[in-house]
Coordinates of C-alpha atoms in Angstrom, one line a residue:
X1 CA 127.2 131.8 138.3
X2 CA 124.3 133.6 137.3
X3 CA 121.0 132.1 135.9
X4 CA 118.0 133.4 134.5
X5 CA 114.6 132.6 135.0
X6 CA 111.6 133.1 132.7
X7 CA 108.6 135.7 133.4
X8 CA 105.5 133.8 135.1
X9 CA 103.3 132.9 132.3
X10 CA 100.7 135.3 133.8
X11 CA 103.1 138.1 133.3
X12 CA 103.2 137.6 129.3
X13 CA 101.2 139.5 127.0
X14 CA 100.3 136.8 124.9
X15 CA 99.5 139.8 122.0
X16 CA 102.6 141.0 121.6
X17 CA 104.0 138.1 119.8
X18 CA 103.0 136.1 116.6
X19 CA 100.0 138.3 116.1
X20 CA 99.6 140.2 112.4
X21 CA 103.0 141.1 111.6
X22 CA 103.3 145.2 111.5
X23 CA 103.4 147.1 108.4
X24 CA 106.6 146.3 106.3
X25 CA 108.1 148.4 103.4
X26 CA 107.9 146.9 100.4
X27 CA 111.3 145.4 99.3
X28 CA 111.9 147.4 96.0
X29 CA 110.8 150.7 98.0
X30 CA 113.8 149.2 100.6
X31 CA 116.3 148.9 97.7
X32 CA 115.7 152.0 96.1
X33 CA 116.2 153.4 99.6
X34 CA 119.6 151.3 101.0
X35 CA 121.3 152.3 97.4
X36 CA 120.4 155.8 97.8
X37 CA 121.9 155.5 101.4
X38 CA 124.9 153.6 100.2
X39 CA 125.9 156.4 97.7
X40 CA 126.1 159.0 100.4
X41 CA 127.8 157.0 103.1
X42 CA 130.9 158.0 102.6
X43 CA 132.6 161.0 103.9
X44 CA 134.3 161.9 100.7
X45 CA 130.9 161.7 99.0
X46 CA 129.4 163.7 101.4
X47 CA 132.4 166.5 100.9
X48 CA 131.5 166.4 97.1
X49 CA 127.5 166.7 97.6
X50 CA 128.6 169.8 100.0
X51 CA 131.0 171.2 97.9
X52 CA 128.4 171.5 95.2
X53 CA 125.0 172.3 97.3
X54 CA 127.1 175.4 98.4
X55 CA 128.0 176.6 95.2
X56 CA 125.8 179.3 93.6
X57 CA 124.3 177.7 90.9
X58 CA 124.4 174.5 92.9
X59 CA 127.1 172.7 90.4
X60 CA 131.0 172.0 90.5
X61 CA 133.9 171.0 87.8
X62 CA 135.5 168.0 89.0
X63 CA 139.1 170.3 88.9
X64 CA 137.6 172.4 91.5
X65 CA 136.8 169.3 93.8
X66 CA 139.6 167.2 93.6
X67 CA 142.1 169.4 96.1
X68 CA 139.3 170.6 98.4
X69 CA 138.5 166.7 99.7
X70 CA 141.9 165.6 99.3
X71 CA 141.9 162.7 97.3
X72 CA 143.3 162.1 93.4
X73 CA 141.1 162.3 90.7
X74 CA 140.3 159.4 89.9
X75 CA 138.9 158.6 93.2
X76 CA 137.3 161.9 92.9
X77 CA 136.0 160.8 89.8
X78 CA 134.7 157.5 91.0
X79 CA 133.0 159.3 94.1
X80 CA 130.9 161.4 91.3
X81 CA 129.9 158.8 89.7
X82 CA 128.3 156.8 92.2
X83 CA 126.5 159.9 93.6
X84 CA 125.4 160.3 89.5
X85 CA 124.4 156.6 89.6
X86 CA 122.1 157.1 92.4
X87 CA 120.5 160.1 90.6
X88 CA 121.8 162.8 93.4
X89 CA 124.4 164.8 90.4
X90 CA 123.7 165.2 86.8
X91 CA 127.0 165.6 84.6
X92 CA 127.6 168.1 81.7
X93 CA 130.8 167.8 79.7
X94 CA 131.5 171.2 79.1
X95 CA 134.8 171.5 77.1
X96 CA 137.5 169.1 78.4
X97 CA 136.3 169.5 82.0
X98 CA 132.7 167.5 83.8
X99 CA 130.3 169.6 85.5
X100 CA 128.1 167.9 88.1
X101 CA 125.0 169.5 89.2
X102 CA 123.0 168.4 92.4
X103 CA 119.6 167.2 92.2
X104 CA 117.7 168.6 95.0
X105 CA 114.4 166.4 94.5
X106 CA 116.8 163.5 95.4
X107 CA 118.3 165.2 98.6
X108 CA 114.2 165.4 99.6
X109 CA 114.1 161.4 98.7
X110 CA 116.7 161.3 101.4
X111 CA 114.8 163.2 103.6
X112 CA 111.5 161.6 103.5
X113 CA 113.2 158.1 104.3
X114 CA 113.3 159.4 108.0
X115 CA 110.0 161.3 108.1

């Protein structure tokens, strides 16, 4: 049996505990910041933001994404509009078909949450 015994007290840095508490984010800035995480931690979602960055003109019809990620529409569908929720696509309807179109200032809000 293995026990374990405490540092001397002359070994503790008495300022490294219950001092002033380090700089927090604020809690809506941490929201904001988990949903935007949330909407593109998911590997299907991150085959449809790629799928559309790539494009020339940096947009997609949902008929064109549906075989490439392997996945029905509908769950397709659903995908795109969490990542529209979360402000990363914007959506045309353009006939019978939905164009999405990437957002790039939000790809920078993703960017600057690990600066």
């Amino acid at each position: 049996m293995t026990t374990t015994t405490a540092a001397p007290a002359s070994t503790i840095d008495s300022d490294a505990c219950c001092g002033t508490p380090p700089a927090t984010l604020p809690r809506e800035d941490a929201l904001a910041m988990a949903t935007l995480l949330k909407a593109v931690a998911d590997p299907v979602r991150l085959q449809l933001l790629e799928i559309i960055r790539s494009s020339p003109r940096h947009e997609a019809c949902v008929c064109d994404m549906t075989e490439a990620v392997g996945v029905s529409q509908p769950t397709v569908s659903h995908h795109l509009k969490v990542l529209t929720e979360a402000g990363l696509l914007t959506r045309e309807r353009r006939g019978t078909w939905a164009w999405f179109t990437l957002v790039p200032e939000r790809l920078g809000d993703i960017r600057s949450i690990f600066d």
